[in-house]
Coordinates of C-alpha atoms in Angstrom, one line a residue:
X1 CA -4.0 8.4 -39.0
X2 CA -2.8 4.9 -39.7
X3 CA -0.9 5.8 -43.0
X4 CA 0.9 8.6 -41.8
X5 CA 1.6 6.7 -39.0
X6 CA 2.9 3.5 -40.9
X7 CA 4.7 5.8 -43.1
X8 CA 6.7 7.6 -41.0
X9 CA 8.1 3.9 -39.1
X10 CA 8.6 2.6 -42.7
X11 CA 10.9 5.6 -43.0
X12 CA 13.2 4.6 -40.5
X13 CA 12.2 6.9 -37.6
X14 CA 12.6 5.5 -33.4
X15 CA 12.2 6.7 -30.4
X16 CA 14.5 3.9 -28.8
X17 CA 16.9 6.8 -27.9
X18 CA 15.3 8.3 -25.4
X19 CA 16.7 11.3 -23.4
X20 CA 15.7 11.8 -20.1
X21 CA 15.1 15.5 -19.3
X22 CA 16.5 16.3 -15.5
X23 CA 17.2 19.1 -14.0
X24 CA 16.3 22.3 -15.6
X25 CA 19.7 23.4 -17.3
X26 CA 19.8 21.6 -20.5
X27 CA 21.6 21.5 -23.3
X28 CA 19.6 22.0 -25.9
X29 CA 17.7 25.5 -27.5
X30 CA 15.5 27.1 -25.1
X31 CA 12.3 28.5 -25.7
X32 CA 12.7 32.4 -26.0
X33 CA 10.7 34.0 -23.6
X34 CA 11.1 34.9 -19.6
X35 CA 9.8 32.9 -17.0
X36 CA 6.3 33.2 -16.8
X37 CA 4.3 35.7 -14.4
X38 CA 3.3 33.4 -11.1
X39 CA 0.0 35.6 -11.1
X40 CA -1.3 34.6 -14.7
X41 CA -2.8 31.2 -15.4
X42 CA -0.9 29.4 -17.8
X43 CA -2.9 28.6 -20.6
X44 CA -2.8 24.8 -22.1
X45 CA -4.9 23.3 -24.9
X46 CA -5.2 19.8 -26.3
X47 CA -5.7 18.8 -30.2
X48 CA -6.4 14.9 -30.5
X49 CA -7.2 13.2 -33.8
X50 CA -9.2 10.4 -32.8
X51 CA -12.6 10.7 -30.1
X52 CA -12.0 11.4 -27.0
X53 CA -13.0 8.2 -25.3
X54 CA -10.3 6.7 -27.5
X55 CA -7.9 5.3 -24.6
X56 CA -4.8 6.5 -25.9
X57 CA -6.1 10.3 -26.4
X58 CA -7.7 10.2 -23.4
X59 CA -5.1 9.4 -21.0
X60 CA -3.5 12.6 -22.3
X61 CA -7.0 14.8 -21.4
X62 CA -7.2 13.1 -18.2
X63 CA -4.0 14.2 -17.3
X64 CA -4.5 17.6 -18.3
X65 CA -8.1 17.9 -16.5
X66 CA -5.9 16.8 -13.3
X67 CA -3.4 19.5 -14.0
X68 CA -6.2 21.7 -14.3
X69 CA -7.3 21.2 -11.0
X70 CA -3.9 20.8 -9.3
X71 CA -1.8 22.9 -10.9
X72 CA -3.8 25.9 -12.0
X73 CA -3.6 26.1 -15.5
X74 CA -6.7 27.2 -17.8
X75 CA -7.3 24.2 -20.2
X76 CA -9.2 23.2 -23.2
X77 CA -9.3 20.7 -25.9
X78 CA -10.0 20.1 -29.7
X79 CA -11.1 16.5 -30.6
X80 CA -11.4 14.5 -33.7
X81 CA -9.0 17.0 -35.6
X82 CA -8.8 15.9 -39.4
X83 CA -5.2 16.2 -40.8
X84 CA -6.6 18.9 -43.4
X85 CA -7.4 20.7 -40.2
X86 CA -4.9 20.4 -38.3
X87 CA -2.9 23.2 -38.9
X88 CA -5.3 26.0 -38.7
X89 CA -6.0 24.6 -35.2
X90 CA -2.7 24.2 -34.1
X91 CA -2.4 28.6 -34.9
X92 CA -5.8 29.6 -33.2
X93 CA -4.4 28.0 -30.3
X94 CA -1.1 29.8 -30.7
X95 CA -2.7 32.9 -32.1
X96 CA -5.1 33.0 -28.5
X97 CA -2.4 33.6 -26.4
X98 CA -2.2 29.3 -25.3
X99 CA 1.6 29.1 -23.9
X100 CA 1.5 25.0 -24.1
X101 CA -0.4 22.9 -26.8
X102 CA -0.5 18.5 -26.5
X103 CA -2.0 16.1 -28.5
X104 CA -1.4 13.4 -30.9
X105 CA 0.2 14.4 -34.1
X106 CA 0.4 10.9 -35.6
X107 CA -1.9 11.9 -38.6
X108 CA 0.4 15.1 -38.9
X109 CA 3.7 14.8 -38.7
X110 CA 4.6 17.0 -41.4
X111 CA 2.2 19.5 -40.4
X112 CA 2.8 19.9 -36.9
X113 CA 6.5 20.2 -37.3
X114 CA 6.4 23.1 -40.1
X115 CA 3.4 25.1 -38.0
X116 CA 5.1 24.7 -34.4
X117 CA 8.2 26.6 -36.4
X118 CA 5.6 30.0 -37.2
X119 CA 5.1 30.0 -33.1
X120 CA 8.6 29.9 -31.4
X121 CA 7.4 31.5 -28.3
X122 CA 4.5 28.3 -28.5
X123 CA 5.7 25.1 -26.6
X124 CA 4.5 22.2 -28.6
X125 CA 4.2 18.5 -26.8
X126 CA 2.9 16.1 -29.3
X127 CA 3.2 12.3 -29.7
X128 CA 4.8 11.4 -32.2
X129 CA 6.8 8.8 -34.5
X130 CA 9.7 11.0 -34.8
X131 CA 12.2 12.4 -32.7
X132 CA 11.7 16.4 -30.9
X133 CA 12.4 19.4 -33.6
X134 CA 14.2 22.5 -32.0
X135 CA 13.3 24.9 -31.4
X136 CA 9.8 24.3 -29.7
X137 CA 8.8 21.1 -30.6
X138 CA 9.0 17.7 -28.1
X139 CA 7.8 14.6 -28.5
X140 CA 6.3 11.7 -26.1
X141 CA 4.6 8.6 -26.6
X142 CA 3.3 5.5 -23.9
X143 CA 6.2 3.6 -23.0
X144 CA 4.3 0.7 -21.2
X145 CA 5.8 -2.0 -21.9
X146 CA 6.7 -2.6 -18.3
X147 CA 3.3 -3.4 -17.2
X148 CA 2.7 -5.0 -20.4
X149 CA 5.3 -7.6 -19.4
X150 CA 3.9 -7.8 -16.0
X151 CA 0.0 -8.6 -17.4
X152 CA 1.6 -11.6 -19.8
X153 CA 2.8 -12.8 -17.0
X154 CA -0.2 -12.9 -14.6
X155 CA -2.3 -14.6 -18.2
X156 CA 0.5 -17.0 -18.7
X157 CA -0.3 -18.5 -15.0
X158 CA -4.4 -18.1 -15.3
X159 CA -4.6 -19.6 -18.8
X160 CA -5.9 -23.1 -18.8
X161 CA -6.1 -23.8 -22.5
X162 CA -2.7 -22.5 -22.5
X163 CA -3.2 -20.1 -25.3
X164 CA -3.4 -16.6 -24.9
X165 CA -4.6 -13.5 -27.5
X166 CA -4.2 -9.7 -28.1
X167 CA -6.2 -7.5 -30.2
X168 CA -4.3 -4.8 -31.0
X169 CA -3.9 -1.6 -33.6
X170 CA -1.8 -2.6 -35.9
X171 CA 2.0 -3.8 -36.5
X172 CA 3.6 -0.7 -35.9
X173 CA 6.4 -0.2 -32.8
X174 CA 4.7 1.3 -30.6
X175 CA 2.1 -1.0 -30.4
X176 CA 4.2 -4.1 -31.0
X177 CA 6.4 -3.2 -28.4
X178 CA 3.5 -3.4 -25.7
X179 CA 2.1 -7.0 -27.3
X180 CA 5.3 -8.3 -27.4
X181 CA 6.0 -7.3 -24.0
X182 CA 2.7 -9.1 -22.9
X183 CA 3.6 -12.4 -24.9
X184 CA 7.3 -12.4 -23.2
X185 CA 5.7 -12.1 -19.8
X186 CA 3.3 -15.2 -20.4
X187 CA 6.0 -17.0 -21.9
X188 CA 8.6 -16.6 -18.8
X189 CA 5.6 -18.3 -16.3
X190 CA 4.9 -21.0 -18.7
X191 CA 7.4 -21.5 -21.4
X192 CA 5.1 -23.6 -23.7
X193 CA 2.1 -21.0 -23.9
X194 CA 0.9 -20.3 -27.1
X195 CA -0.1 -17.0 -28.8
X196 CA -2.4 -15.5 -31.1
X197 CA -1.9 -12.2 -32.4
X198 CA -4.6 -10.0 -34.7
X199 CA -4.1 -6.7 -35.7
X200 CA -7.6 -4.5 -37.1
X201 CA -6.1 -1.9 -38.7
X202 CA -7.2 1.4 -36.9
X203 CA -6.7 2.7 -33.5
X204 CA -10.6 3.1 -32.7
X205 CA -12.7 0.5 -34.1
X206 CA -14.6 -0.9 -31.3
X207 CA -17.0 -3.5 -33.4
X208 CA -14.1 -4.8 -35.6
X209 CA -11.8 -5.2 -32.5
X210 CA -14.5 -7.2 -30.8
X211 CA -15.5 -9.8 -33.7
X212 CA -11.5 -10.4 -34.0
X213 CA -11.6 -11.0 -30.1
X214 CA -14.6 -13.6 -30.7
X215 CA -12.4 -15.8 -33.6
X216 CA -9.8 -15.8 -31.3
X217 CA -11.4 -17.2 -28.3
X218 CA -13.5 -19.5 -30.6
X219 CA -10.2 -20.8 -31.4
X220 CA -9.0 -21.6 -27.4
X221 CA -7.7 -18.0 -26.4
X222 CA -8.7 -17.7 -22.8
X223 CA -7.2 -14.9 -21.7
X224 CA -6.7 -12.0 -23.7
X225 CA -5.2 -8.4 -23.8
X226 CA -7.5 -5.8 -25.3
X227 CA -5.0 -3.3 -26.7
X228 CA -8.0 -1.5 -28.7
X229 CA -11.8 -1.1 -27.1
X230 CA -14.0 -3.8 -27.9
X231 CA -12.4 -6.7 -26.8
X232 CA -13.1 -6.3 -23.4
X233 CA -16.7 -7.0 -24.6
X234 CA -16.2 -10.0 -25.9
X235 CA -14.5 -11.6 -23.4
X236 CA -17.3 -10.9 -21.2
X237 CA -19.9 -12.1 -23.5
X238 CA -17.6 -15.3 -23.9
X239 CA -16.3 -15.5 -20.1
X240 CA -13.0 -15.3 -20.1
X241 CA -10.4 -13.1 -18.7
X242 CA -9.4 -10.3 -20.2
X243 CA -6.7 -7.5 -19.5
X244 CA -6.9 -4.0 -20.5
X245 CA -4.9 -1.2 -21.9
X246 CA -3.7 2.2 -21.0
X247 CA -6.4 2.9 -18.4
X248 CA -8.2 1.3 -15.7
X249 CA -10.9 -0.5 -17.6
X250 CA -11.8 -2.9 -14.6
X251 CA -15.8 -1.4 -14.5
X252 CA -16.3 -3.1 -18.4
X253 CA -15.6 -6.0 -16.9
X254 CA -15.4 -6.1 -13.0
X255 CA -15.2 -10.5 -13.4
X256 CA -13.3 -10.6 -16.8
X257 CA -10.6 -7.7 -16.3
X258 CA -8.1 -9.1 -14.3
X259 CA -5.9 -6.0 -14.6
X260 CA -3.7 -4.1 -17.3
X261 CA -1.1 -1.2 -18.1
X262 CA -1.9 1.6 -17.2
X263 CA -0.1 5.2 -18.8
X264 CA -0.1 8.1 -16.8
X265 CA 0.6 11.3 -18.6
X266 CA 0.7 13.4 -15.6
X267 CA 4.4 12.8 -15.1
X268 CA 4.9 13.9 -18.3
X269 CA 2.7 16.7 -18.1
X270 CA 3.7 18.2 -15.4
X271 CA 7.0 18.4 -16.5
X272 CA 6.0 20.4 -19.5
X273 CA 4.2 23.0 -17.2
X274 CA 7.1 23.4 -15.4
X275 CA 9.5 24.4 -17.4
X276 CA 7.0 26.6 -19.5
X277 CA 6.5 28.5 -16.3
X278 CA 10.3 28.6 -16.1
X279 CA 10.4 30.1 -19.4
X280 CA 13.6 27.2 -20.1
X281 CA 10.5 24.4 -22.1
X282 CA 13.3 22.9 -24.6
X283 CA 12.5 20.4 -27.7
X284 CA 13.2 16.9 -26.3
X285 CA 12.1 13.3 -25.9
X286 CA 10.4 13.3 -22.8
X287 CA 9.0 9.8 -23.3
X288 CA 11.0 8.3 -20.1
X289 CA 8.3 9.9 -18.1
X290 CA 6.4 7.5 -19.1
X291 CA 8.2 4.4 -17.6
X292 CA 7.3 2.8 -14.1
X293 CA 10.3 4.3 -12.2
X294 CA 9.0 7.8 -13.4
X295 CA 5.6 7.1 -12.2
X296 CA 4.3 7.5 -15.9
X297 CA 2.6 3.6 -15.8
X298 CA 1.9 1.0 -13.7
X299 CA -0.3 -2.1 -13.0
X300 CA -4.1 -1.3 -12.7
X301 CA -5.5 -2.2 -9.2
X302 CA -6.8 -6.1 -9.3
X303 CA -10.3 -5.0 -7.6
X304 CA -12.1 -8.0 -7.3
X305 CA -9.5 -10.3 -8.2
X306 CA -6.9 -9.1 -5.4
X307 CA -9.1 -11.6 -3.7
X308 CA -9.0 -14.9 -6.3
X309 CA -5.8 -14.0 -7.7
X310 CA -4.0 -17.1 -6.6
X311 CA -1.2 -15.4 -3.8
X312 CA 1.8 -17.2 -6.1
X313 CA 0.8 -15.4 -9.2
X314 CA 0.9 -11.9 -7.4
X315 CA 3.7 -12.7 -5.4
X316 CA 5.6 -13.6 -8.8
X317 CA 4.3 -10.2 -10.2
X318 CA 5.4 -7.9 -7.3
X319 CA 8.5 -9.8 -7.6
X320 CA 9.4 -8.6 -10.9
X321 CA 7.6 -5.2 -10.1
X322 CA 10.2 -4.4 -7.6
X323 CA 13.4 -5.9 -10.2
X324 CA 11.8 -3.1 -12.8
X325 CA 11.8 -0.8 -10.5
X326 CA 15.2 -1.3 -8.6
X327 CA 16.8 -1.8 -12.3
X328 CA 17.9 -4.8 -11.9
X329 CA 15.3 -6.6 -15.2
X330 CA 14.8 -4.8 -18.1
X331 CA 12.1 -5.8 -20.1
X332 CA 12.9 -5.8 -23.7
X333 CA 11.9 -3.6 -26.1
X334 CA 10.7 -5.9 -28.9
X335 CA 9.1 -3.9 -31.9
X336 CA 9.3 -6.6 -34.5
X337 CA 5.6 -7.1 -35.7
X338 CA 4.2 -10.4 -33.6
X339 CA 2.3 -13.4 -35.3
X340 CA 0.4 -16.1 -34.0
X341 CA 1.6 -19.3 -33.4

């Protein structure tokens, strides 16, 4: 997963241009087919590379178990889908009548791409390094650097030592864009803060991601964002604070996790749905549904900490929120590989 991964960002490939899908007219190909019949359930299914208690696939399930419930559809899911494999999954899901197919085609770019092509009348909505492939084929990925930014912010003000940490995947954009977000955020509340970066090299790796937690708070981190699971752990064996990633991991650590960004891939979701049932599903970017003002992330709730948080750190926090959110700061995206300092 990691190779492909690097390989395609080596190439050259970004997302930075994302397109922001409105209204339902676009101008793009549509997906051949009529709207679809309001008596049938639409079915969805899910392939995902990694476990399913891997954060990053599993926002996407959880979204899709909510649409489920919400919105009607029939759903069900593949998990830990080798790249050999993924393929011949991809066409039983097309070949069993599935309308819309997710997931996380990172380990299978190439693969994805040229299958999705053999099932036009198939909506495929994968994340991916590359850009959308017409006719049938968007992208997405987390854009949550926002609440990255806002996290750095509320660890630059409760760090002590005056160093803070992230244990992340590895240096590729996507991930460096959320670490680097965090670092900027600590480093406008306290402009002297120091940082220490390490990346383990995989995106599930739960014991290596909690020994590189452990050297860095041996060596004065005291507040640190857990990009990958694991870290939380250690930062509650070692008592310090600690703030999550792309869920709301708060019950690992109800005293240590302060809070984190949370993605939402309902936004996104949801789209998709609709405009399958419209019959009009086009091949497009739809990443900005991910973004705060979209609804796609936000700040996990504080929990126990709404009531220690000092009130100037949250009021600095909301402050910001609402200058995201009304457009007036734009957090930068930064996807230059950090290092320590």
């Amino acid at each position: 997963m990691e190779n492909e991964r690097s390989k395609t960002q080596r190439a050259g490939l970004s997302r930075r241009n994302v397109l922001e899908l409105g209204a339902l007219g676009l101008a793009a190909t549509v997906l051949p087919g009529a709207a679809f019949a309001k008596d049938k359930k639409l079915k969805v299914a899910a392939i995902f590379a990694t476990p399913i208690e891997e954060p990053w696939d599993n926002q996407i399930h959880v979204a899709l178990q909510k649409a489920e419930k919400e919105l009607g559809i029939e759903y069900k899911w593949s998990e830990k889908v080798q790249t050999a494999d993924f393929s011949r999954v991809m066409r039983e899901y097309a070949q069993g009548g599935y309308q819309l197919v997710l997931g996380d085609a990172f380990a299978a770019e190439r693969e994805s791409r040229r299958t999705a092509k053999q099932f036009p009348k198939t909506a495929w909505l994968f994340g991916s390094g590359a850009g959308p492939a017409e006719p049938n084929f968007g992208v997405f990925d987390n854009w949550i650097h926002e609440p990255a930014y806002l996290s750095g912010m509320i660890a630059g003000k409760m760090s002590k030592s005056g160093t803070v940490g992230a244990v992340a995947a590895m240096g590729i954009p996507e991930v460096n864009r959320l670490v680097n977000a965090f670092f900027a955020g600590a480093k406008e509340v306290n402009p002297n803060v120091k940082k220490k970066v390490a990346f383990i090299g995989s995106f599930f790796d739960p014991p290596k991601a909690k020994e590189a937690a452990v050297a860095q708070i041996d060596a004065g981190v005291d507040v640190i964002y857990a990009e990958r699971f694991g870290v939380i752990e250690a930062a509650v064996e070692k008592k310090i604070f600690a703030i999550s990633n792309m869920s709301d991991q708060s019950s690992l650590g109800p005293d240590t996790v302060i809070t984190g960004p949370v993605w939402d891939m309902f936004p996104t979701v949801e789209q998709a749905i609709k405009l399958v049932k419209a019959g009009v599903f086009t091949a497009q970017d739809y990443g900005d549904f991910s973004r705060m003002a979209k609804g796609g992330s936000y700040l996990a709730p504080y929990h126990k900490f709404d009531k220690t948080l000092p009130a100037d750190v949250k009021d600095l926090v909301e402050k910001k929120k609402a200058e995201i959110l009304e457009g007036n700061f734009r957090v930068d995206v930064d996807e230059n590989t950090p290092v320590s300092d």
